[in-house]
């Protein structure tokens, strides 16, 4: 058998093997065996040295043609097997789209976040900015900048968690106001801000108290600000959160950072002011504290109290949510019981 016949037989046998290969590994093994440096084609071509010189180009050309045909057949078979593998995988993983889908229940913001969102939207619409600040705060901003020097007895009302003698978990979001007052450029306009966030106090947890809760505090600093501006703002807040029929009243109180100060009550949204269990039969519900910014607070922030004045207020979204939805235990908000939380749908 001459070399050309050997090559022809090799091609025929190899093509049959390639066609019958059942996976890409087998095809690759055939490629290495037939076309490799130690493969049969190479062995056949070694015999060309015994051929007459005029025969060698013809045999060499035929050998290259055989090599190319086998390479093409190997590539084609590999592609066929890949298509078959993909089709089998798709068949195995296919979804019957005629079956009804499994509904995915859509979540919603936590009820406290809903209340905070509603407050933020109201004040953003009134031209306020929403400002965040650190929860791990300096004593200087948490107390001293708010007219509460060291050993001031009013600090006892805000017993908190100290990390060092001068670093603590903030007891209120008022430090954000102090920081913002220091940086604000009044040549660009008045300061109108709210500062929502978590606060911490060393409290014994019960139905109405928690060591961690939320606050939203507001501040306006400008020329010619009066108590009437404060009352009008809080009236709008009460109507937005509790209904258009609500009214407010202000009772004298004491806060170190405001003077004069007031407790703010809202007419009972349950009985309309007639008296019920919710308002303890007074017709009014205590909601927040407020007042005119104390001159000392302005001075410490580098603001001239002879030129500028302002008002501040602070409210608890937790308490607002309890009042609004009739929740009698603040701990319910933090237990992550979906059965409780899903009662409060997002509105607006």
XYZ file of C-alpha atoms in Angstrom:
348
model
C 0.000 0.000 0.000
C 1.530 3.322 -1.094
C 1.536 6.464 1.049
C -1.420 8.014 -0.759
C -3.545 4.942 -0.119
C -2.515 4.939 3.544
C -3.556 8.571 3.890
C -6.894 7.849 2.172
C -7.610 4.960 4.536
C -6.564 7.056 7.553
C -8.949 9.819 6.462
C -11.820 7.381 6.023
C -11.319 5.761 9.448
C -10.795 9.085 11.244
C -13.934 10.663 9.712
C -15.953 7.656 10.887
C -14.559 8.056 14.434
C -15.248 11.787 14.444
C -18.834 11.296 13.261
C -19.524 8.712 15.985
C -17.949 10.758 18.812
C -20.572 11.350 21.533
C -18.949 14.248 23.402
C -16.407 17.008 22.927
C -13.805 15.191 25.032
C -13.855 12.264 22.609
C -13.532 14.655 19.654
C -10.541 16.318 21.303
C -8.910 12.933 21.938
C -9.294 12.087 18.227
C -7.761 15.431 17.278
C -4.710 14.834 19.484
C -4.321 11.223 18.290
C -4.707 11.865 14.532
C -3.257 15.358 14.066
C -0.680 15.383 16.851
C 3.092 15.322 16.323
C 3.151 11.608 17.046
C -0.032 10.868 15.100
C -0.446 8.528 12.099
C -0.359 11.361 9.530
C 3.073 12.335 10.780
C 4.172 8.665 10.639
C 2.981 8.351 7.038
C 4.792 11.509 6.017
C 8.055 10.210 7.433
C 7.993 7.623 4.676
C 8.198 10.389 2.043
C 11.976 10.282 2.246
C 11.875 6.975 0.394
C 9.826 8.411 -2.481
C 11.276 9.712 -5.711
C 11.746 13.486 -5.657
C 9.029 14.075 -8.268
C 6.436 12.185 -6.152
C 7.049 14.056 -2.887
C 5.162 17.338 -3.716
C 2.058 15.398 -4.798
C 2.009 13.246 -1.653
C 2.761 16.286 0.563
C -0.093 18.271 -1.014
C -2.481 15.344 -0.541
C -1.372 14.929 3.092
C -2.106 18.620 3.792
C -5.532 18.236 2.165
C -6.289 15.235 4.391
C -5.128 17.159 7.457
C -7.372 20.130 6.553
C -10.424 17.909 5.947
C -9.956 16.177 9.299
C -9.485 19.522 11.093
C -12.666 20.859 9.524
C -14.594 17.700 10.429
C -13.368 17.917 14.035
C -14.435 21.576 14.311
C -17.833 20.849 12.774
C -18.465 17.876 15.065
C -17.459 19.903 18.124
C -19.952 22.635 17.151
C -22.693 20.042 16.566
C -22.099 18.522 19.996
C -22.170 21.981 21.623
C -25.507 22.760 19.957
C -26.875 19.396 21.139
C -25.614 20.033 24.687
C -27.207 23.505 24.791
C -30.492 22.200 23.414
C -30.565 19.416 26.032
C -29.879 21.909 28.797
C -32.613 24.249 27.586
C -35.049 21.365 27.360
C -34.221 20.354 30.911
C -34.517 23.897 32.277
C -37.458 25.150 30.257
C -40.361 26.785 32.065
C -43.957 26.111 31.215
C -45.137 29.703 30.735
C -48.735 28.526 30.449
C -48.790 27.827 34.195
C -49.898 30.648 36.522
C -46.996 32.573 38.029
C -46.088 32.516 41.707
C -47.005 35.930 43.124
C -44.183 37.851 44.794
C -45.436 39.907 47.691
C -44.249 43.496 47.494
C -42.907 45.002 50.678
C -43.329 48.538 51.964
C -41.445 51.004 54.143
C -41.597 50.475 57.903
C -44.425 52.414 59.558
C -41.929 54.743 61.284
C -40.215 55.404 57.969
C -43.617 56.214 56.476
C -44.225 58.854 59.154
C -40.734 60.330 58.661
C -41.239 60.382 54.877
C -44.524 62.248 55.306
C -42.849 64.836 57.537
C -39.916 65.252 55.160
C -42.201 65.743 52.149
C -44.154 68.415 54.011
C -41.099 70.424 54.994
C -39.318 70.007 51.666
C -42.429 71.543 50.124
C -42.063 74.458 52.546
C -38.489 75.145 51.435
C -36.623 73.319 54.204
C -33.553 71.173 53.707
C -33.132 67.708 55.258
C -29.769 67.395 57.045
C -28.182 64.262 58.504
C -25.525 64.074 61.194
C -23.464 61.564 63.204
C -25.157 59.316 65.749
C -21.896 59.015 67.665
C -21.539 62.625 68.760
C -19.295 64.968 70.739
C -20.446 66.239 74.132
C -19.622 69.721 72.821
C -22.338 69.580 70.141
C -24.819 67.347 71.957
C -24.941 69.497 75.087
C -22.647 72.517 75.344
C -23.586 74.139 72.030
C -27.242 73.793 73.068
C -26.874 75.835 76.268
C -26.269 72.780 78.452
C -22.830 73.260 80.039
C -21.216 70.506 82.086
C -23.052 69.780 85.374
C -26.212 71.502 84.117
C -29.113 69.734 85.894
C -31.131 69.464 82.651
C -28.588 66.883 81.438
C -30.163 64.399 83.829
C -33.243 64.311 81.575
C -31.038 62.966 78.773
C -28.946 60.334 80.521
C -27.166 58.590 77.665
C -24.518 56.073 76.655
C -20.979 57.463 76.890
C -18.130 55.994 74.851
C -15.517 58.290 76.413
C -15.848 61.349 78.640
C -16.402 63.501 75.562
C -17.920 61.075 73.015
C -21.434 59.698 73.379
C -24.460 58.339 71.533
C -26.494 61.435 70.695
C -29.596 62.031 72.817
C -31.317 64.227 70.229
C -30.838 65.367 66.643
C -30.237 68.958 67.827
C -26.430 68.569 67.421
C -27.052 68.505 63.656
C -28.644 71.954 63.994
C -25.646 73.266 65.973
C -23.228 71.962 63.336
C -25.322 73.436 60.514
C -25.638 76.856 62.192
C -21.839 77.058 62.456
C -21.424 76.502 58.708
C -24.427 78.348 57.296
C -23.783 81.471 55.210
C -26.640 83.854 55.998
C -25.641 86.107 53.130
C -27.128 83.374 50.920
C -30.472 83.360 52.744
C -32.133 82.065 55.916
C -31.481 78.675 57.481
C -34.510 76.347 57.260
C -33.817 72.723 58.097
C -35.097 69.534 59.664
C -32.842 66.791 61.042
C -34.427 63.314 61.276
C -32.649 60.313 62.732
C -32.118 57.802 65.531
C -31.267 58.958 69.066
C -30.274 57.107 72.233
C -30.965 57.492 75.950
C -30.352 55.222 78.912
C -34.012 54.419 79.447
C -35.734 51.324 80.756
C -37.756 49.865 77.903
C -41.487 49.732 78.532
C -44.709 50.444 76.628
C -43.859 54.148 76.126
C -40.060 54.277 76.459
C -37.156 52.857 74.485
C -33.372 53.207 74.768
C -33.375 53.898 71.005
C -36.018 55.923 69.200
C -36.404 58.531 66.456
C -36.595 62.296 66.366
C -37.265 64.938 63.756
C -36.113 68.371 64.829
C -36.711 71.581 62.905
C -34.908 74.916 62.913
C -35.451 78.264 61.220
C -33.006 81.167 61.638
C -33.599 84.507 59.943
C -34.337 88.161 60.661
C -37.719 89.067 62.154
C -38.788 85.509 63.082
C -41.600 85.467 65.642
C -43.659 83.040 67.701
C -46.410 83.445 65.120
C -44.147 81.881 62.476
C -43.590 78.917 64.783
C -47.297 78.473 65.499
C -48.243 78.654 61.816
C -45.614 76.031 60.944
C -46.762 73.639 63.658
C -50.407 74.179 62.731
C -49.577 73.073 59.185
C -47.686 70.043 60.539
C -50.651 68.963 62.699
C -53.133 69.284 59.823
C -50.865 67.357 57.461
C -50.308 64.431 59.825
C -53.565 64.226 61.733
C -56.187 65.831 59.477
C -57.340 69.228 58.248
C -59.716 69.723 61.206
C -56.919 69.669 63.765
C -56.013 72.691 65.881
C -53.026 73.235 68.168
C -52.452 74.961 71.475
C -49.180 75.985 73.092
C -48.486 75.742 76.825
C -45.502 77.366 78.574
C -42.672 74.940 79.289
C -38.899 74.812 79.739
C -36.138 73.704 77.395
C -32.524 74.867 77.862
C -32.038 75.731 74.183
C -35.227 77.759 73.620
C -36.681 80.825 75.342
C -39.624 81.126 75.532
C -40.480 77.424 75.279
C -43.769 75.610 74.824
C -45.364 72.193 74.849
C -47.601 71.800 71.808
C -50.918 69.928 71.958
C -53.107 68.858 69.044
C -56.885 68.642 69.276
C -57.854 64.992 69.613
C -58.290 63.374 66.201
C -60.242 60.525 67.744
C -63.053 62.496 69.374
C -62.612 65.890 67.715
C -61.900 67.542 71.078
C -64.977 66.240 72.918
C -62.980 63.991 75.244
C -62.165 60.285 75.006
C -59.736 57.640 76.283
C -57.097 58.619 73.698
C -56.892 62.234 74.934
C -57.619 61.238 78.551
C -60.902 63.140 78.258
C -59.145 66.524 77.873
C -59.798 66.996 74.153
C -56.053 67.570 73.561
C -53.037 65.320 72.924
C -49.490 66.412 73.805
C -47.305 65.969 70.721
C -44.056 67.933 70.751
C -41.871 70.656 72.249
C -40.894 73.932 70.626
C -39.761 77.490 71.251
C -37.733 80.476 70.131
C -34.001 79.742 69.827
C -32.148 80.845 72.957
C -29.756 83.793 72.387
C -26.910 81.804 73.957
C -27.328 79.070 71.327
C -27.093 81.676 68.577
C -23.992 83.275 70.130
C -22.164 79.943 70.467
C -22.796 79.277 66.769
C -21.356 82.691 65.869
C -24.746 84.263 65.057
C -25.615 87.741 66.312
C -28.844 87.437 68.375
C -29.406 91.178 67.982
C -29.816 90.685 64.233
C -31.101 87.135 63.874
C -33.670 85.056 65.685
C -35.406 81.783 65.056
C -37.535 78.952 66.264
C -36.948 75.258 66.865
C -39.135 72.248 67.465
C -38.652 68.567 68.096
C -41.039 65.672 67.634
C -40.900 61.892 67.929
C -42.068 59.900 64.882
C -42.504 56.900 67.187
C -44.985 58.831 69.337
C -46.704 60.300 66.276
C -47.133 56.794 64.824
C -48.504 55.509 68.142
C -51.038 58.345 68.256
C -51.959 58.198 64.588
C -52.547 54.429 64.478
C -53.623 53.740 68.054
C -50.575 51.645 68.980
C -50.230 51.358 72.746
C -46.753 49.788 72.976
C -43.693 51.370 71.334
C -41.882 48.023 71.392
C -44.207 46.730 68.675
C -42.338 48.904 66.150
C -39.044 47.116 66.837
C -40.070 43.448 67.100
C -40.075 42.916 63.303
C -43.392 41.089 63.451
C -44.619 41.230 59.842
C -48.185 40.540 60.958
C -48.092 43.802 62.898
C -46.139 45.882 60.372
C -48.163 44.934 57.293
C -51.223 46.663 58.784
C -49.718 50.036 57.911
C -49.841 50.594 54.173
C -47.788 53.297 52.509
C -49.928 56.303 51.735
C -48.937 59.085 49.345
